[in-house]
XYZ file of C-alpha atoms in Angstrom:
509
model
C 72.920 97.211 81.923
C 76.551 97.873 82.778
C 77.147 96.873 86.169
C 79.649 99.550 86.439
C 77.333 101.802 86.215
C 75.627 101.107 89.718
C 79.168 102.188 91.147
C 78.689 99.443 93.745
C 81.753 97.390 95.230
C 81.307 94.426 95.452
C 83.600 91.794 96.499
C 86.439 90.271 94.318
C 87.223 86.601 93.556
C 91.002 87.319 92.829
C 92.856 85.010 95.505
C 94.652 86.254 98.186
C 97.159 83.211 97.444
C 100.660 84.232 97.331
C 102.160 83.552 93.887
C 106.288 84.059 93.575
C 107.631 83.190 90.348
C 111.570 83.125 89.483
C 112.240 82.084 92.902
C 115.470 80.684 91.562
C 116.767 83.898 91.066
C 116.875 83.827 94.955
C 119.884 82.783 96.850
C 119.809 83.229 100.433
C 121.578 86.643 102.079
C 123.304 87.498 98.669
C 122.151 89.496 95.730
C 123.101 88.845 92.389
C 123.252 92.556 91.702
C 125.776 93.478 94.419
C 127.624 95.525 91.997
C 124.465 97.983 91.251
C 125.216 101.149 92.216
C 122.478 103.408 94.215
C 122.420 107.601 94.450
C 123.884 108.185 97.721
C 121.744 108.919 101.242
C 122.610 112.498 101.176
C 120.150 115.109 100.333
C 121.141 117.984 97.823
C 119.482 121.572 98.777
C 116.574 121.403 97.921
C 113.501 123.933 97.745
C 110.729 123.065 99.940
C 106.632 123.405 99.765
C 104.369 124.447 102.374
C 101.548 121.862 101.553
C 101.649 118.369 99.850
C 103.589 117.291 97.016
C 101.182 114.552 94.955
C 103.472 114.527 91.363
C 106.624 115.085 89.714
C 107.646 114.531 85.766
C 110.906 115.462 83.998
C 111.104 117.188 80.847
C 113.993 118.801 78.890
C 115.958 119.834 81.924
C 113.084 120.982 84.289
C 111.626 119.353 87.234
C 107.780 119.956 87.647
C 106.296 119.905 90.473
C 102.099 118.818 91.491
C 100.540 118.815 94.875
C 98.142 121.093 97.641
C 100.641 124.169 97.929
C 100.066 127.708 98.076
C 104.036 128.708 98.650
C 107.248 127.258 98.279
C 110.213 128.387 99.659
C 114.491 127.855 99.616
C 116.415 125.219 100.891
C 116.902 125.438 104.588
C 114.148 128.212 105.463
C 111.394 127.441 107.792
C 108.124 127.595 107.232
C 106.783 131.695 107.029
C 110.406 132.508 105.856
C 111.436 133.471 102.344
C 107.851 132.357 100.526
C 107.175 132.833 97.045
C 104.023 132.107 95.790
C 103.133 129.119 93.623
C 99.471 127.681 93.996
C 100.088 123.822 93.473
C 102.379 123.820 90.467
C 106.226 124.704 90.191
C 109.146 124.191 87.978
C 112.749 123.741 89.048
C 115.801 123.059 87.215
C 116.663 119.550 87.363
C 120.058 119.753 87.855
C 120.456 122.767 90.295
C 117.307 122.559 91.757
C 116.983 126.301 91.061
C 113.110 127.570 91.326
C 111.975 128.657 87.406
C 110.034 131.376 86.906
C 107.626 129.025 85.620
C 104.584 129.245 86.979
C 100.417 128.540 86.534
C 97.785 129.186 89.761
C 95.569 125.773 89.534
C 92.578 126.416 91.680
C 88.727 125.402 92.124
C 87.644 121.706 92.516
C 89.487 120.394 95.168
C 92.847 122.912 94.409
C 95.288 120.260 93.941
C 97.497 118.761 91.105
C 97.658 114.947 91.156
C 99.437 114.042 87.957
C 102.030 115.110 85.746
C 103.408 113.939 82.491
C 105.407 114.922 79.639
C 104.786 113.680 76.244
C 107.357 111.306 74.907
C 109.180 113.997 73.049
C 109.004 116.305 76.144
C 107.521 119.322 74.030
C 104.324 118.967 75.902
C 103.549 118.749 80.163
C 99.886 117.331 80.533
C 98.306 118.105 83.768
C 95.433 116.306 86.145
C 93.885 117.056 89.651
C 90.901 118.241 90.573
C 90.600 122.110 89.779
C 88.511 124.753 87.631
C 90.888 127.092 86.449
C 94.696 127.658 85.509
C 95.106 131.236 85.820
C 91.950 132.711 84.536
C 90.993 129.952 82.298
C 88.449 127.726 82.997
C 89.299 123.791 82.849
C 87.917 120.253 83.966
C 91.065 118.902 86.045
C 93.109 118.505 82.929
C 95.661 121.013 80.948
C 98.398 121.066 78.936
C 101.460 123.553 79.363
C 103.837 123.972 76.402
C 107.296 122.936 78.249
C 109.235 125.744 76.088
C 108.073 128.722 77.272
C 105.371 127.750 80.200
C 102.500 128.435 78.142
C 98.981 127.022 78.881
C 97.775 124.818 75.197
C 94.560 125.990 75.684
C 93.206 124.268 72.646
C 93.916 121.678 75.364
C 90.322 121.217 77.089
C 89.323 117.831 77.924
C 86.835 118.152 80.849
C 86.601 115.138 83.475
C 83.910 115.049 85.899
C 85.921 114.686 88.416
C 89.698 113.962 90.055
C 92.133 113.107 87.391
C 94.998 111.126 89.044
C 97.429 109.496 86.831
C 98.350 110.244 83.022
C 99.982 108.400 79.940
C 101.345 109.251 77.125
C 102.056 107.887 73.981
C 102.865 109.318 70.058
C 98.969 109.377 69.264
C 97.177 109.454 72.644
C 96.790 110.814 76.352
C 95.365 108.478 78.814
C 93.586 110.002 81.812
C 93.176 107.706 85.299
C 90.615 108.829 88.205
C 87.314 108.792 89.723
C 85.727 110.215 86.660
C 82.615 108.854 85.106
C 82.260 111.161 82.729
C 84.776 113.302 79.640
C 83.673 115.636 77.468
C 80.179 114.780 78.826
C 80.921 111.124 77.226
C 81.101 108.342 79.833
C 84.198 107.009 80.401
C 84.350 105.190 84.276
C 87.577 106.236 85.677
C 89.923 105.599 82.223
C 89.916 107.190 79.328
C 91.908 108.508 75.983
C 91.981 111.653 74.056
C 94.263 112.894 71.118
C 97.317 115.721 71.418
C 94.397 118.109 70.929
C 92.358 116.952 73.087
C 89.817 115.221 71.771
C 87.763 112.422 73.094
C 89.505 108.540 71.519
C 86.892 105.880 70.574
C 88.957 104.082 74.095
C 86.506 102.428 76.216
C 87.534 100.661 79.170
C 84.379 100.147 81.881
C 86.058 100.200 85.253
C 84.273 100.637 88.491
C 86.970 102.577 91.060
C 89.601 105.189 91.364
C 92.254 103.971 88.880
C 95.676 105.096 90.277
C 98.051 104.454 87.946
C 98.855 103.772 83.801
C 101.809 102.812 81.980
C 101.968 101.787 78.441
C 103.743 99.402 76.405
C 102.873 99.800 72.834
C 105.748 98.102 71.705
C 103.767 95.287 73.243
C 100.495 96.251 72.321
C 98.756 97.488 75.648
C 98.981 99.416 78.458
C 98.933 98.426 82.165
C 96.546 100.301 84.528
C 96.857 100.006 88.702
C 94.276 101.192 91.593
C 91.656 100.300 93.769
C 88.891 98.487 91.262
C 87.221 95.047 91.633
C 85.413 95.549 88.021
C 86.676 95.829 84.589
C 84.438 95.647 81.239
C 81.676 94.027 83.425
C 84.183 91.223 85.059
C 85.727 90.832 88.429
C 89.539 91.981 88.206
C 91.357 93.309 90.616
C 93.777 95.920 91.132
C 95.702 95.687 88.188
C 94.890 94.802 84.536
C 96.358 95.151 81.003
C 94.164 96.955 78.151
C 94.560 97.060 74.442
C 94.880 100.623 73.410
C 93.242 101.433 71.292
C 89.929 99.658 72.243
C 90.311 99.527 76.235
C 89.505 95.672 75.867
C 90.763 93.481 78.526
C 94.233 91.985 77.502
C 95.226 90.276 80.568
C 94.683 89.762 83.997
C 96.809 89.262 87.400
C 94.450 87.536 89.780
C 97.149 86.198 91.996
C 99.528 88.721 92.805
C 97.063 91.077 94.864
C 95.221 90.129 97.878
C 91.566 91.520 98.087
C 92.291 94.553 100.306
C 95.133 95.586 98.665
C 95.537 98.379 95.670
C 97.722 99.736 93.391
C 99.495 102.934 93.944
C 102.089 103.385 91.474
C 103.205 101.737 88.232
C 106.827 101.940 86.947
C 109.083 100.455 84.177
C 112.565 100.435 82.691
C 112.805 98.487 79.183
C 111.563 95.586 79.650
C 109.828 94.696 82.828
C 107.106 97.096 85.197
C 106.907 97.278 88.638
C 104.158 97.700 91.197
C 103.605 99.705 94.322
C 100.802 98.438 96.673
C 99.196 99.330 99.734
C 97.005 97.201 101.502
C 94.684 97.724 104.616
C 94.099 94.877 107.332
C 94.680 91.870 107.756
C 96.210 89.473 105.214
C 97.489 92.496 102.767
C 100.436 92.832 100.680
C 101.997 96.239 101.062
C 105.283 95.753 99.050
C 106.589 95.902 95.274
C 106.424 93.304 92.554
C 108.436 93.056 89.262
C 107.017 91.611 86.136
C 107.840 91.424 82.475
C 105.849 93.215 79.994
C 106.397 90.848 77.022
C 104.780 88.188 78.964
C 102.878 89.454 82.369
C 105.112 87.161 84.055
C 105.871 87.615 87.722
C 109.434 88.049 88.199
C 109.897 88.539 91.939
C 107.281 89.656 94.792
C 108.698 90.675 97.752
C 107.434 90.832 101.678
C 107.708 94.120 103.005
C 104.904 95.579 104.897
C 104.374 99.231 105.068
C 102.139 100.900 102.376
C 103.711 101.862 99.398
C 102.876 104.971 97.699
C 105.427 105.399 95.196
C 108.084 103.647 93.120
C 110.820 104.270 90.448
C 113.646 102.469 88.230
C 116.967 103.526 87.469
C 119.938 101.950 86.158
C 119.053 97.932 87.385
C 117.948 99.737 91.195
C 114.007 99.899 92.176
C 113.309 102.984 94.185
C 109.897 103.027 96.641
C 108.673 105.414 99.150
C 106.559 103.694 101.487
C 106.590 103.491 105.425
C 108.218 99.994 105.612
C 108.412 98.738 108.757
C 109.030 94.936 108.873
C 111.373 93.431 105.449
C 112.602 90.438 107.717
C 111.536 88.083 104.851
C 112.748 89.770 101.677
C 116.474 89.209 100.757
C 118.725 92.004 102.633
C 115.465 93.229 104.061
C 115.512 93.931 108.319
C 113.067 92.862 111.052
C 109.957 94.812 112.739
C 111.095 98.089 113.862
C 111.450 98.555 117.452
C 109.033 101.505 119.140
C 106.653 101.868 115.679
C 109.395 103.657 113.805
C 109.357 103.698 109.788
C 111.582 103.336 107.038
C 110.306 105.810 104.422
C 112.820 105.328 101.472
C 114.202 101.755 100.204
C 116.474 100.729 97.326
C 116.648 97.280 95.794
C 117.791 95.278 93.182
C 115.442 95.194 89.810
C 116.856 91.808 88.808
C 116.100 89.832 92.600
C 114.311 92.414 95.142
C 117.483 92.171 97.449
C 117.265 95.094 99.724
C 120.657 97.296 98.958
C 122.223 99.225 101.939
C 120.663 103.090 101.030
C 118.667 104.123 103.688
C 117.405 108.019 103.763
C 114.732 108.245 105.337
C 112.285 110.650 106.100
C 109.257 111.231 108.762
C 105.202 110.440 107.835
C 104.717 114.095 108.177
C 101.626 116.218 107.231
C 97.669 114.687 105.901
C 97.991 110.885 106.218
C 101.438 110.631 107.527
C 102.624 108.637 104.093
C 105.816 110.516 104.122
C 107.078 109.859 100.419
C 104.124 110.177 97.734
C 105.918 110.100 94.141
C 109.470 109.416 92.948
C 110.852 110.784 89.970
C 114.509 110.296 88.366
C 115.780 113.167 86.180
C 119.211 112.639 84.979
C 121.157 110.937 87.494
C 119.409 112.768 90.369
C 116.556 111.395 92.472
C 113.292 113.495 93.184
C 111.175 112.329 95.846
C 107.747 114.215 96.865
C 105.241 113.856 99.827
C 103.582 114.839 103.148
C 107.247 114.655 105.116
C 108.438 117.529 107.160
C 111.943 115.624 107.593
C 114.717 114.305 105.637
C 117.513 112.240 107.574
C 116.522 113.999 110.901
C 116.707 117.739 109.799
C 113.714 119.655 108.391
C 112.982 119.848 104.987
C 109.564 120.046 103.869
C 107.634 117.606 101.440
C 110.485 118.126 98.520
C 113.966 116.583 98.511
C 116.480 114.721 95.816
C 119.625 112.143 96.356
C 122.196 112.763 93.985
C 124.372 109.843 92.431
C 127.584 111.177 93.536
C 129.498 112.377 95.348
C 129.199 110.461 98.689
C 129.304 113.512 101.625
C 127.249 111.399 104.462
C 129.669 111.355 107.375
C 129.241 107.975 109.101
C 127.434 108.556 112.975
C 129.712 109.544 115.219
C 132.803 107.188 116.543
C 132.036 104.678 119.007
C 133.117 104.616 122.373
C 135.708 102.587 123.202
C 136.816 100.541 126.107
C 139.271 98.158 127.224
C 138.106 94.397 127.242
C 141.107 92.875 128.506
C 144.436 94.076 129.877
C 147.238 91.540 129.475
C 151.090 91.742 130.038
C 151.893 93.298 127.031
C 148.430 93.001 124.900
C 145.420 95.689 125.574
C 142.859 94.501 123.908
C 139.908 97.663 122.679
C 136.309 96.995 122.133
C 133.605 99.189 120.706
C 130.204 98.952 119.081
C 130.635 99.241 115.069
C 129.016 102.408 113.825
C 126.659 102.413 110.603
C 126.258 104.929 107.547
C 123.291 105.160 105.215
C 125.024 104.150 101.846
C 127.539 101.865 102.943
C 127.858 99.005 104.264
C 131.303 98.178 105.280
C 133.347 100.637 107.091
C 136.852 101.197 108.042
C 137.526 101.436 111.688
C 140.763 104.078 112.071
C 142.533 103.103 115.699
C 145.127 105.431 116.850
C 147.710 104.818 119.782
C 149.311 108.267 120.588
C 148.054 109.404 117.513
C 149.732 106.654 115.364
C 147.658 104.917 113.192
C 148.177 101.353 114.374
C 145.114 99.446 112.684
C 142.197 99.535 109.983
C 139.968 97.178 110.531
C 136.441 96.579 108.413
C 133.456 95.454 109.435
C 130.024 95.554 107.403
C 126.897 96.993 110.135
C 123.579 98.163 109.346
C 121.277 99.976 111.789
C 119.262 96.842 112.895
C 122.679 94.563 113.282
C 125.982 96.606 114.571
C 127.820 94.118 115.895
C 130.692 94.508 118.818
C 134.707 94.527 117.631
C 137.765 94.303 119.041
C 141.420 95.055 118.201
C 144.516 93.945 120.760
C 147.326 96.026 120.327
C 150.860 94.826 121.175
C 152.527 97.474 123.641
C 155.622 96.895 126.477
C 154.281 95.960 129.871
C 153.632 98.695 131.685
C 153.615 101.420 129.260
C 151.076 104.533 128.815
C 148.853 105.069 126.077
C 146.230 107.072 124.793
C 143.584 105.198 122.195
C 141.463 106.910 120.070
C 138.938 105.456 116.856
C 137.367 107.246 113.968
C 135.107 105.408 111.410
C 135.361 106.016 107.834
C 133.421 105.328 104.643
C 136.313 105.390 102.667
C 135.587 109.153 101.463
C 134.299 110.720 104.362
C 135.344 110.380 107.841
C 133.981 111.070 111.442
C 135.736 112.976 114.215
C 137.935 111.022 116.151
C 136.499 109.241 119.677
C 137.354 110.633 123.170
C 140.504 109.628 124.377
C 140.867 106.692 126.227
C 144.050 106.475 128.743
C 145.271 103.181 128.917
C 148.384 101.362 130.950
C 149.157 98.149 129.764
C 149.589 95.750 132.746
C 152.994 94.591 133.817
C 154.535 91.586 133.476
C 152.968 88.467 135.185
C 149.715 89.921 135.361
């Protein structure tokens, strides 16, 4: 009798030990990816939904959307204002972010659209949640939309029993992840595989929970498969495992790299390593992101963030996660516990050695759970991020937003203040508190005497560790002057400070 069968947790003998491999690649305060680039901190426009966004996927130009939404509406409209209807699915172009008449109503089950994902030559958008219908045809929480004209495949009709949450695709098979025990009236426990058409695959992996995420590797012979399971094919495994598949056999295991109340959220992977999201509740959890190579399952980095992560994505050497990070103090570039219980929703770091890079949007926790971010999706060189947030850096936009890679329009915070530290015969030295910008580190501090430039100094500042500068300016003994400070980015500059009226002290003072 197949234990999985009983659907009973029971308790995992993974260890909570924390492995960290390649700890070489570490050096202390430095990344050895400095040069990576990120997308900037600044938000494009960006249409907005008036519920939850759960997926996003990328196909031939066009930005789909998945979630628990009835409406969506333009960038910059509050809620009630300028609606159009879309029940939990939407299209956009990817690089305007223009709304598509594109459009299917997915509704019954639990309304909602969980996962989305194109097939490899982007032809096809398969579809998972937990719903009845799309339109007025009946489906079990899976469908298939051709991408070039919107239409439903509705030769397309796997049925799962119930919530379908992540999808895989390769040249000869779909993968379905969930809390299904049943497809096609077949049992498969929360994993399974049909054909392009839709058909059931002899795959037959036995796992006992909510599988969360897939991601395949042929060219390596298996695919890797994330959530919140203690049981695979009748054996204690935890969180993450690697199937063959075609067979759903266990391949491989990872019993050190997640404690016993954490889970997988989100799989990712560029060509030729995967990365992990986790969230983990309690004590003793690991709530971060680890890198590891698929040709081997070796662990490549692990780092020691804590905040639940819900969602991660790779692009050109940078690891992208949305999570609600709160304390990085031990990961390389990372920042201490947040003062007053705020949250850092977005993060950026380095593929090759976790180092934290200076990009920090951010948004709030917003609607449901309060996750903020819930899926990340690059098309092109633009950034997609979905979720529960009502906020993006401080001004309302809801659950939808993207970060472009360039240009750079974030105007550093406003200038400091500045006063006089000392007033010698002839030297007034000015002191301020450096300013900090979301996407770059060092900035250029503008001083002006009379409205001469007189100095450009640089200083690097981020938001936890601004430290205090100072600039003494040479004048005659005696003299007037009016000082005033701007900050700069190098592209983008703030206003300049209130004036500040200084005379110099006279000689022998």
């Amino acid at each position: 009798m197949h234990l999985r069968n009983r659907r009973t947790r029971i308790g995992t003998a993974a260890s909570t030990a924390v492995f960290l491999a390649a700890t070489s690649l570490l050096s202390a305060g430095a990344s050895a990816a400095d040069g990576e680039k990120t997308m900037t901190a600044d938000p494009l426009p960006t249409w907005q939904t008036d519920g939850i966004v759960w997926s996003l996927e990328y196909a031939r130009g066009v930005v789909y959307v998945g979630g628990s939404f009835s409406k969506v509406r333009p960038p910059g409209a509050k809620p009630g204002e300028k609606e159009v209807p879309r029940t939990n699915f939407a299209a956009f172009d990817a690089a305007t972010g223009a709304l598509l008449p594109c459009a299917h109503s997915f509704t019954g089950g639990e309304n909602t659209v969980r996962a989305l994902k194109a097939s490899r030559d982007g032809k096809v958008l398969y579809v998972g949640g937990s719903f009845g219908k799309v339109d007025e045809t009946g489906l079990g929480s899976t469908a298939a939309i051709n991408t070039a004209d919107c239409s439903l495949r509705k030769e397309f009709r796997p049925i799962a029993s119930a919530t379908v949450r992540a999808i895989e695709t390769t040249d000869s098979a779909v993968y379905l992840g969930g809390d299904f025990t049943l497809v096609n009236n077949q049992t498969r426990n929360s994993i399974a595989a049909v054909r392009p058409d839709g058909s059931l695959l002899p795959f037959d992996a036995d796992i006992d929970l909510p599988v969360r995420a897939i991601v395949a590797a042929p060219e390596h012979g298996k695919i890797l498969v994330g959530g919140d399971f203690v049981e695979v094919n009748d054996n204690l495994i935890h969180a993450l495992v690697a199937l063959h598949p075609s067979t759903g056999a266990t391949l491989s295991e990872f019993p050190l790299w997640l404690p016993a109340r954490s889970v997988v959220k989100a799989l990712t992977r560029d060509e030729n390593n995967f990365y992990v999201a986790a969230e983990g509740r309690g004590t003793g959890v690991f709530d971060g992101r680890i890198a590891g190579r698929l040709s081997d399952n070796a662990m490549l980095w692990k780092d020691n963030c804590r905040g639940a992560t819900q969602a991660v994505a790779v692009h050109k050497g940078v690891v992208y996660s949305g999570s609600h990070a709160h304390d990085c103090d031990a990961t390389p570039g990372g920042f201490p516990e947040h003062e007053g219980g705020n949250r850092q929703h977005l993060l950026a770091q380095s593929a090759r050695d976790m180092h934290i890079q200076h990009w920090f949007p951010d948004t709030n926790g917003g609607t449901g759970e309060g996750q903020g971010p819930r899926v990340l999706e690059v098309a092109g060189e633009i950034l997609w991020a979905g979720g529960e947030f009502t906020t993006v850096n401080e001004k309302p936009q809801q659950s939808l937003t993207r970060f472009a890679a360039a240009p750079d329009t974030g105007t550093p915070e406003a200038a400091p203040t500045l006063t006089v530290k000392e007033n010698k015969a002839g030297k007034v030295t000015l002191g301020w508190r450096t300013a900090w910008d979301r996407d770059d580190a060092e900035l250029t501090y503008r001083i002006y005497r009379d409205g001469v430039l007189v100095a450009s100094p640089k200083q690097r500042s981020v938001w936890w560790n601004r430290p205090d500068m100072t600039y003494t300016d040479s004048v005659a003994p005696g003299s007037r002057h009016t000082y005033r400070i701007a900050v700069t980015d190098g592209r983008n500059t703030s206003p300049r400070s209130e004036r500040l009226n200084v005379t110099a002290a006279a000689g022998g003072q």
